[in-house]
Tab-separated table of C-alpha atoms in Angstrom:
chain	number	residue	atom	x	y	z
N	1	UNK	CA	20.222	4.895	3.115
N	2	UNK	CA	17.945	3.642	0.268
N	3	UNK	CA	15.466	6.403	1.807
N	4	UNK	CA	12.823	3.608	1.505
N	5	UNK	CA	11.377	0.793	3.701
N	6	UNK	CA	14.370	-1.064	2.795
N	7	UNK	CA	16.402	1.085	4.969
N	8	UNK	CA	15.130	-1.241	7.673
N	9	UNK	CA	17.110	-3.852	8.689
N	10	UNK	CA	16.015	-7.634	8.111
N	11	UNK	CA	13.307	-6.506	5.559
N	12	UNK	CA	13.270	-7.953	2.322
N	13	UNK	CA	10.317	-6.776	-0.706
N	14	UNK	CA	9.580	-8.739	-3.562
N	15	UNK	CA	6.914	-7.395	-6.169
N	16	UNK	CA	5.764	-9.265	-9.273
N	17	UNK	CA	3.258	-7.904	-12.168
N	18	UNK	CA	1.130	-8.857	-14.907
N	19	UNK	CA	1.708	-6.119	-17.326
N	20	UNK	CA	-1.284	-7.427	-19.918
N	21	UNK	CA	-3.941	-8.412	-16.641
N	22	UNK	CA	-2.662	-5.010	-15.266
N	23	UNK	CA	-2.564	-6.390	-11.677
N	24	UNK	CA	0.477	-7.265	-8.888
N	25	UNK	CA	1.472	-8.000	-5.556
N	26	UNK	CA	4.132	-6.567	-3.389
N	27	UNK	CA	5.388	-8.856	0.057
N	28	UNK	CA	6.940	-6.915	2.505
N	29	UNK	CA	9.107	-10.527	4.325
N	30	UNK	CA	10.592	-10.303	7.714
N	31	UNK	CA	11.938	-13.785	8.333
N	32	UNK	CA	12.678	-13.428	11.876
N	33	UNK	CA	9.620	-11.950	12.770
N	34	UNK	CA	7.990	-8.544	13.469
N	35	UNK	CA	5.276	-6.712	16.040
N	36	UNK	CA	2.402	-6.364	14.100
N	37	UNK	CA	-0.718	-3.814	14.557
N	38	UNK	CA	-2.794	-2.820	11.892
N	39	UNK	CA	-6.224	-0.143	11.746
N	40	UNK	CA	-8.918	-0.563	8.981
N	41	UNK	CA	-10.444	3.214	7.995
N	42	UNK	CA	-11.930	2.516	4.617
N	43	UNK	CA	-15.632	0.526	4.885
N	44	UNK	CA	-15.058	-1.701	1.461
N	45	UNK	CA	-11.817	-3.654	3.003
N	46	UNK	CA	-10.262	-6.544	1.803
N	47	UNK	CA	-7.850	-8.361	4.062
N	48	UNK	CA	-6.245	-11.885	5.747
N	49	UNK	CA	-5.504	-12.476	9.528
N	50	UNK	CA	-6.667	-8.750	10.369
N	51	UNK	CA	-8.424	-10.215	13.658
N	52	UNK	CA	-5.027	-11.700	14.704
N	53	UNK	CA	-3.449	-8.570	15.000
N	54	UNK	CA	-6.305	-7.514	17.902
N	55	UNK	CA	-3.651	-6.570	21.157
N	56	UNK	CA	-6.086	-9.378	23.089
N	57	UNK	CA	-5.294	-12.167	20.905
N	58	UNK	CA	-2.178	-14.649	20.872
N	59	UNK	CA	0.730	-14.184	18.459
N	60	UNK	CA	2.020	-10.977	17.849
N	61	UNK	CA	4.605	-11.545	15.249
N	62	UNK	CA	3.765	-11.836	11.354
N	63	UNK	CA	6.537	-13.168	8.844
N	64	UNK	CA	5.048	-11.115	6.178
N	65	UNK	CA	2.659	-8.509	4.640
N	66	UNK	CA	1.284	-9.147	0.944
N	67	UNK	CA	-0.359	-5.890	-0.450
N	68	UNK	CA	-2.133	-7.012	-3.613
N	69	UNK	CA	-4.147	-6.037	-6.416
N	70	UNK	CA	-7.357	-8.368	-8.127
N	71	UNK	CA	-10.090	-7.356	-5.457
N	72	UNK	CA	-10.387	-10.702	-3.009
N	73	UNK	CA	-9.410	-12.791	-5.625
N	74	UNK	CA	-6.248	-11.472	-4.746
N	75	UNK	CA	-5.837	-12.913	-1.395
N	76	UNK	CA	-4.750	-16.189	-2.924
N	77	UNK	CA	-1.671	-14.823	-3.200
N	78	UNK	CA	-0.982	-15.045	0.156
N	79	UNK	CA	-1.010	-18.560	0.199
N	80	UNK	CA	2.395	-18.608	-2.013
N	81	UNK	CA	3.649	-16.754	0.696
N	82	UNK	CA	3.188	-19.056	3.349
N	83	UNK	CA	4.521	-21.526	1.419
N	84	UNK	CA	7.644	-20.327	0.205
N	85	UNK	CA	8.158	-19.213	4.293
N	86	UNK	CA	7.172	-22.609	5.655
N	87	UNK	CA	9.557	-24.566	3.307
N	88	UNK	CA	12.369	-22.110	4.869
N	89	UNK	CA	11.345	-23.622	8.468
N	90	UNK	CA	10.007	-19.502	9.183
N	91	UNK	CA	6.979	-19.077	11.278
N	92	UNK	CA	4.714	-19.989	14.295
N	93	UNK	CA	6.273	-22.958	15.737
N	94	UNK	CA	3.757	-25.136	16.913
N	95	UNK	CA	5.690	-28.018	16.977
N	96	UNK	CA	4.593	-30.626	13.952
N	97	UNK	CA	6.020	-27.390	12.265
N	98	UNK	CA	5.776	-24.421	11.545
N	99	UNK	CA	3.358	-22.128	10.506
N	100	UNK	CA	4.139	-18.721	8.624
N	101	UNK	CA	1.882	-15.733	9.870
N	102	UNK	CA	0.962	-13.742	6.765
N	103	UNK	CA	-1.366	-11.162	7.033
N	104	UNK	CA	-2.402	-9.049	3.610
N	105	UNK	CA	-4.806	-6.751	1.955
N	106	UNK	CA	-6.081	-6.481	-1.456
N	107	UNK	CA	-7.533	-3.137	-3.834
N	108	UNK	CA	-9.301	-3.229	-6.716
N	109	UNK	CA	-7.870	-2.951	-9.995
N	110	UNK	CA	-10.249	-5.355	-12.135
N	111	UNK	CA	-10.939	-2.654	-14.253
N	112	UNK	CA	-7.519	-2.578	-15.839
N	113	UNK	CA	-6.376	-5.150	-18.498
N	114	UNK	CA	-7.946	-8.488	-18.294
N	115	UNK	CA	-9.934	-8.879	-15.021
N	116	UNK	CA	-9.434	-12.187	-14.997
N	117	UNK	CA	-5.816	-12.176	-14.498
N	118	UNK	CA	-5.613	-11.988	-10.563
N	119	UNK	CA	-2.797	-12.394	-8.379
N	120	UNK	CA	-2.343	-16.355	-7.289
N	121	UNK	CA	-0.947	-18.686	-5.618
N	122	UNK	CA	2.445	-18.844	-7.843
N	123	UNK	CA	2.497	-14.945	-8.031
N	124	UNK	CA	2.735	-14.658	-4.176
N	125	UNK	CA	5.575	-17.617	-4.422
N	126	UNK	CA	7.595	-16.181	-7.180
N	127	UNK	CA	7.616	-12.227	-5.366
N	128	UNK	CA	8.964	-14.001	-2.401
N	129	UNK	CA	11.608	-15.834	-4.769
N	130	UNK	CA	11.974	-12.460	-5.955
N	131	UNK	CA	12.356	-10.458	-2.845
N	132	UNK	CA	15.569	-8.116	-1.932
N	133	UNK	CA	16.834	-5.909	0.754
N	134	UNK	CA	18.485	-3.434	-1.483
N	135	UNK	CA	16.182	-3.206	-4.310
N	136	UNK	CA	12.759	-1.680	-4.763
N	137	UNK	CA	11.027	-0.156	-7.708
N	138	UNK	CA	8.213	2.145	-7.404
N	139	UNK	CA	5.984	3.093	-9.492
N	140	UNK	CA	4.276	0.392	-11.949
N	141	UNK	CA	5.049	-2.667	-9.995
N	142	UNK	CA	3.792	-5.107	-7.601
N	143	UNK	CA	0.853	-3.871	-6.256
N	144	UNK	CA	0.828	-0.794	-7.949
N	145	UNK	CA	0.692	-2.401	-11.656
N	146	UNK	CA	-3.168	-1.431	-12.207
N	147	UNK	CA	-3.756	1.215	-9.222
N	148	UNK	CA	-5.143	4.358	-10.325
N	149	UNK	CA	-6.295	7.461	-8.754
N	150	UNK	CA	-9.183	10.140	-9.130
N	151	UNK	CA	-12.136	8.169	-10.037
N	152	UNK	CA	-15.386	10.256	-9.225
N	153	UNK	CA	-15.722	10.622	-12.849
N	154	UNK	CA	-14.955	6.428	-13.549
N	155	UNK	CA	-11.770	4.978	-14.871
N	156	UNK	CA	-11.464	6.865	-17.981
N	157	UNK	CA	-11.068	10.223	-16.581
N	158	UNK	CA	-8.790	9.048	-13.643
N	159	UNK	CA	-4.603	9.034	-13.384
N	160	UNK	CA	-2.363	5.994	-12.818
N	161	UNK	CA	-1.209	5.177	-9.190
N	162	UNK	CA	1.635	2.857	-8.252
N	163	UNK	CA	3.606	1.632	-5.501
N	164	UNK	CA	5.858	4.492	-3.227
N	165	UNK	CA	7.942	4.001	-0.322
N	166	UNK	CA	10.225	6.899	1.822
N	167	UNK	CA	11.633	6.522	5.383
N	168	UNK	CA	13.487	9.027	7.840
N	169	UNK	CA	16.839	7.743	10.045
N	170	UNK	CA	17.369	9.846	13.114
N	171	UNK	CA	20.336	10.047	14.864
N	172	UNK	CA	19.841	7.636	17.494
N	173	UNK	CA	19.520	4.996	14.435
N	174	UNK	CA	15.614	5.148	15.054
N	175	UNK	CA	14.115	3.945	11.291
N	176	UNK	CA	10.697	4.564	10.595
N	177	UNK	CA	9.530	3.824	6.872
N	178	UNK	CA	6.301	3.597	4.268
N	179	UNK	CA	5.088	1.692	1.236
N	180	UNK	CA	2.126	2.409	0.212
N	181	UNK	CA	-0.165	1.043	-3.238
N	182	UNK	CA	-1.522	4.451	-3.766
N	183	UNK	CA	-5.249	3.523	-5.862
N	184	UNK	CA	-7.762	5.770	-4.242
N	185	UNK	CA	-11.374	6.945	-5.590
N	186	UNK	CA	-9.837	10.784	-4.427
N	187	UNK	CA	-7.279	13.007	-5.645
N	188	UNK	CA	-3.623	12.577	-4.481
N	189	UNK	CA	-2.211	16.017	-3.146
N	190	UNK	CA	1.203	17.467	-2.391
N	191	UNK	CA	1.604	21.243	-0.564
N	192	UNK	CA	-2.140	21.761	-0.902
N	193	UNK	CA	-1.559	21.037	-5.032
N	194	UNK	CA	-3.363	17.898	-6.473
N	195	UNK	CA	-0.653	16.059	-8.603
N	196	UNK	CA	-2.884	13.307	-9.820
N	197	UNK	CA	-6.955	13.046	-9.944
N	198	UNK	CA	-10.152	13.033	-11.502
N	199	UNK	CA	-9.652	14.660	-15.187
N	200	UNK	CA	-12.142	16.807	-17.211
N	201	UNK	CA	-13.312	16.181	-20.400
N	202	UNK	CA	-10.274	16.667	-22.343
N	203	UNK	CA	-7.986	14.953	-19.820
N	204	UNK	CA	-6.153	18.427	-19.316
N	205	UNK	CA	-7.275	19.693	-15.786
N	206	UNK	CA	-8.555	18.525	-12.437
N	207	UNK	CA	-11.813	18.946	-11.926
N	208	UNK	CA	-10.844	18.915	-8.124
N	209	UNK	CA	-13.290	15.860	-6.807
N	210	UNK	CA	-13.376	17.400	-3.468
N	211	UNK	CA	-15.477	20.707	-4.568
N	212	UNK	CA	-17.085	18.933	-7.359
N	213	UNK	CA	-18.725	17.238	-4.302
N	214	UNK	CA	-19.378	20.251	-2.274
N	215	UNK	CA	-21.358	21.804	-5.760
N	216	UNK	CA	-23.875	18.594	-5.298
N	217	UNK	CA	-22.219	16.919	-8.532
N	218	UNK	CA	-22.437	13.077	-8.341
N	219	UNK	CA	-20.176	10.295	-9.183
N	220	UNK	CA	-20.704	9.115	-12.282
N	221	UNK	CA	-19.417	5.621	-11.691
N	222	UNK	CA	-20.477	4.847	-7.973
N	223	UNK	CA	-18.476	1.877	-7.639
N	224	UNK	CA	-15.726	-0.185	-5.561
N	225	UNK	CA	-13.177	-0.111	-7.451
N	226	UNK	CA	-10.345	1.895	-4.857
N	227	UNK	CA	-8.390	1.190	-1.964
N	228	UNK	CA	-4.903	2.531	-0.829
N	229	UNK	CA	-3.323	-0.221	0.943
N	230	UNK	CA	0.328	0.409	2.594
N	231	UNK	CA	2.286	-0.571	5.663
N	232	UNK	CA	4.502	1.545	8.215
N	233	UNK	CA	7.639	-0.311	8.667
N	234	UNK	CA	10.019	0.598	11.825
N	235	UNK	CA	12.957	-0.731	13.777
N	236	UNK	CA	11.600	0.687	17.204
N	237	UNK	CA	10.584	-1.473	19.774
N	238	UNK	CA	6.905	-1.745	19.968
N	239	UNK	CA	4.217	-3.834	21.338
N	240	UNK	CA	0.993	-5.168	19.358
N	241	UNK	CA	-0.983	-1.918	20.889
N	242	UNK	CA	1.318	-0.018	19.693
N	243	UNK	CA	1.860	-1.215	16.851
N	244	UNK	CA	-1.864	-0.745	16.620
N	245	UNK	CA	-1.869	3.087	17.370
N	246	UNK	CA	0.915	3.874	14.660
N	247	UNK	CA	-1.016	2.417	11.924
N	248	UNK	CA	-3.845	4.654	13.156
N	249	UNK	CA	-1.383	7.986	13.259
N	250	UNK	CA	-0.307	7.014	9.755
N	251	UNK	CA	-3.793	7.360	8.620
N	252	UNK	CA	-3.161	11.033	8.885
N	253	UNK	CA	-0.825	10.394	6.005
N	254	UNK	CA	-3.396	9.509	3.716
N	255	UNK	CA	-5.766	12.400	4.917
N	256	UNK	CA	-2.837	14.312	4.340
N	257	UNK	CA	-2.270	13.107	0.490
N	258	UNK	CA	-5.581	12.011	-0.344
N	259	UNK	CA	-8.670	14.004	-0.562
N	260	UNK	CA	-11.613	12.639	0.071
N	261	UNK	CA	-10.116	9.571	1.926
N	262	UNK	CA	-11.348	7.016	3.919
N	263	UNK	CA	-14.603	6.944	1.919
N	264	UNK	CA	-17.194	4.238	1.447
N	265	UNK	CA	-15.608	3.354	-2.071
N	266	UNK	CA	-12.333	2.528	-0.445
N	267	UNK	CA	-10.838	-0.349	1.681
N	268	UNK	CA	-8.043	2.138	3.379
N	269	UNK	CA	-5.663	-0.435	5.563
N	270	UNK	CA	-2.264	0.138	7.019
N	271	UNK	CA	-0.006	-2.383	8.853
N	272	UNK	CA	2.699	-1.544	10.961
N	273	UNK	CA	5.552	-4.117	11.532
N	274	UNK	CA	7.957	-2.964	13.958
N	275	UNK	CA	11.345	-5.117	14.727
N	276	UNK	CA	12.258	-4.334	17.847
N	277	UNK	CA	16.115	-2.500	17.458
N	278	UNK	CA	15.606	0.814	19.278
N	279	UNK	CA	14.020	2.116	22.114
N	280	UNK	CA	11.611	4.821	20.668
N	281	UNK	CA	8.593	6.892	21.973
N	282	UNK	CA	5.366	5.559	20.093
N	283	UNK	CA	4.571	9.439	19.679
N	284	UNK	CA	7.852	9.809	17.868
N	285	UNK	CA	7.192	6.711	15.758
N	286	UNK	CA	3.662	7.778	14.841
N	287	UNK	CA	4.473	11.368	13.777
N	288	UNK	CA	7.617	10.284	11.845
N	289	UNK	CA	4.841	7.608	10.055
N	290	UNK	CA	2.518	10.113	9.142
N	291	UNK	CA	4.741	11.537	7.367
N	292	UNK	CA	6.862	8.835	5.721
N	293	UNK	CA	3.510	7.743	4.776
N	294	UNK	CA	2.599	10.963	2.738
N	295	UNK	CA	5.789	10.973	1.272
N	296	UNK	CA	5.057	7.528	-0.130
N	297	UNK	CA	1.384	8.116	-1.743
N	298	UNK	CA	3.063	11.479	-3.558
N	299	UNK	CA	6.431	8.634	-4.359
N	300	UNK	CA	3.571	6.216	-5.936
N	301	UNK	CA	2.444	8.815	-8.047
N	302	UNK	CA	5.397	10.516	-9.448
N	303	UNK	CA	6.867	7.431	-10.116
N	304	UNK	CA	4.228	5.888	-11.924
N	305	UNK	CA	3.797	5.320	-15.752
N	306	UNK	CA	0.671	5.890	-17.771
N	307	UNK	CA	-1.066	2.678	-19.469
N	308	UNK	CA	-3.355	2.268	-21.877
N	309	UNK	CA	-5.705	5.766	-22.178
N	310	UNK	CA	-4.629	6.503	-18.065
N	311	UNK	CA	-2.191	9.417	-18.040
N	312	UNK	CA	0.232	9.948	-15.537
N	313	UNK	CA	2.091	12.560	-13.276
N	314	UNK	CA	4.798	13.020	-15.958
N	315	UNK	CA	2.073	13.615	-18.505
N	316	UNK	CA	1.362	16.620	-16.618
N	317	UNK	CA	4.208	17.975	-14.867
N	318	UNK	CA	8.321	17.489	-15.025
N	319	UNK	CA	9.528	14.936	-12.869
């Protein structure tokens, strides 16, 4: 096992940054096709084909997820995906051809690097040229290049996210797996302990966002600039409703890793692609993604590097 999403079969991941624009995407491919669900908790979202992935409507398979950074400018990414796909004959056939179904989500990380430097067209193409089934790097990369966490006090006093996977194998050869781009305007937890937040003053402590709340302070950059964005990734059989209700269950991951979550300020989105290997209970599946998605967020962060004046995890703690 790779203990990651990777330890799925038939998924590949291909991530590709812009260390100076501080900004990435990370494709999650599954060439033959995947169920699909996906549930939407944050209220600043940014996402492609969302609506497609209703249980009512048509297809149910998608060829690939893009998580990326750049805000909606980021979505153009997505478009190198479906190209690189449809010139490999993978997707919808509808007869004339075929058309790749690429669904995606984007966070905001503008206010690293150069904002202008956004993830595009060629980035999407060239993470799909890049893509592997027994590689991933967390931390830094893809869609975690310019994710940060803790920002109730603005960017200056927050910590650098990144990108974290983790994934359990039962017995019966049931998969279930995370990745996660882990850039939320709340603190990132693990056992009850925040790893990774807001900062005071001196960038030494936590200032805790969630009671710095309850005492009536006030956010001194009120802003969009979050979003965690992640998938579950399973080998279960599943249908789109189901599908559906394990991206819903994973949510608990986040409210288990991330406090406050699901705020406002952040576009909170996970997909759940499952390929259809093993019979499994969709209570089983959800439970096992809650926490294979907690796992992840804490991954993201202790894997992550600081940049520019953003410390990280390893600034603070052995890792």
């Amino acid at each position: 096992m790779f203990n990651n999403i990777l330890d799925v079969k038939g998924i590949k991941v291909g991530q590709v940054e812009d260390n100076k624009g501080l900004t990435g995407c990370t494709v999650i491919i599954c060439e033959k096709g995947a169920v699909c669900g996906v549930d939407v908790r944050g209220s600043a979202p940014g996402t492609r084909e969302t609506d497609l992935l209703n249980p009512i409507n048509l297809v149910d398979k998608v060829h690939a997820v893009v998580l990326s950074g750049g805000s909606a400018f980021g979505l153009e990414s997505t478009c190198g995906v479906m190209k690189y796909l449809e010139e490999r004959n993978i997707g919808f056939d509808v007869g004339v051809t075929k058309v790749p179904i690429v669904v995606g989500a984007v966070l905001f990380d503008l206010h690293l690097g150069d904002y202008r430097a956004r993830p595009n067209f060629n980035m999407g193409y060239k993470a799909c040229e890049l893509s592997s089934d027994n590689i991933l790097k967390q931390g830094n990369y893809g869609a975690g290049c310019g994710a940060t966490v803790g920002k109730f006090r603005g960017i200056d006093y927050s910590m650098k996210g990144g990108v974290g996977s983790y994934s359990i194998c039962l017995d019966n050869g049931l998969v279930v797996s995370a990745i996660v781009a882990v850039n939320p305007f709340g603190d990132v937890y693990e056992n009850g302990n925040i790893i990774a937040g807001a900062l005071d003053d001196d960038k030494r402590l936590f200032i805790n966002t969630f009671e710095a709340m309850k005492r009536g302070l006030t956010c001194k950059d009120f802003s969009i600039q979050n979003t965690t964005i992640g998938a579950i990734v399973t080998n279960a059989k599943l249908n789109k409703n189901e599908c559906t209700k394990i991206s819903q269950m994973a949510h608990d991951g986040y409210a288990r890793a991330i406090n406050p979550i699901h705020t406002m300020l952040d576009g909170d989105t996970i997909f759940t692609l499952a390929t259809g290997e093993i019979e499994a209970d969709v209570n089983v599946v959800g439970t096992l993604a809650v926490q294979v998605m907690e796992k992840s967020i804490i991954n993201g962060v202790k894997n992550a590097q600081s940049v520019l004046d953003i410390p990280c995890y390893k600034d603070f703690f052995q890792y």
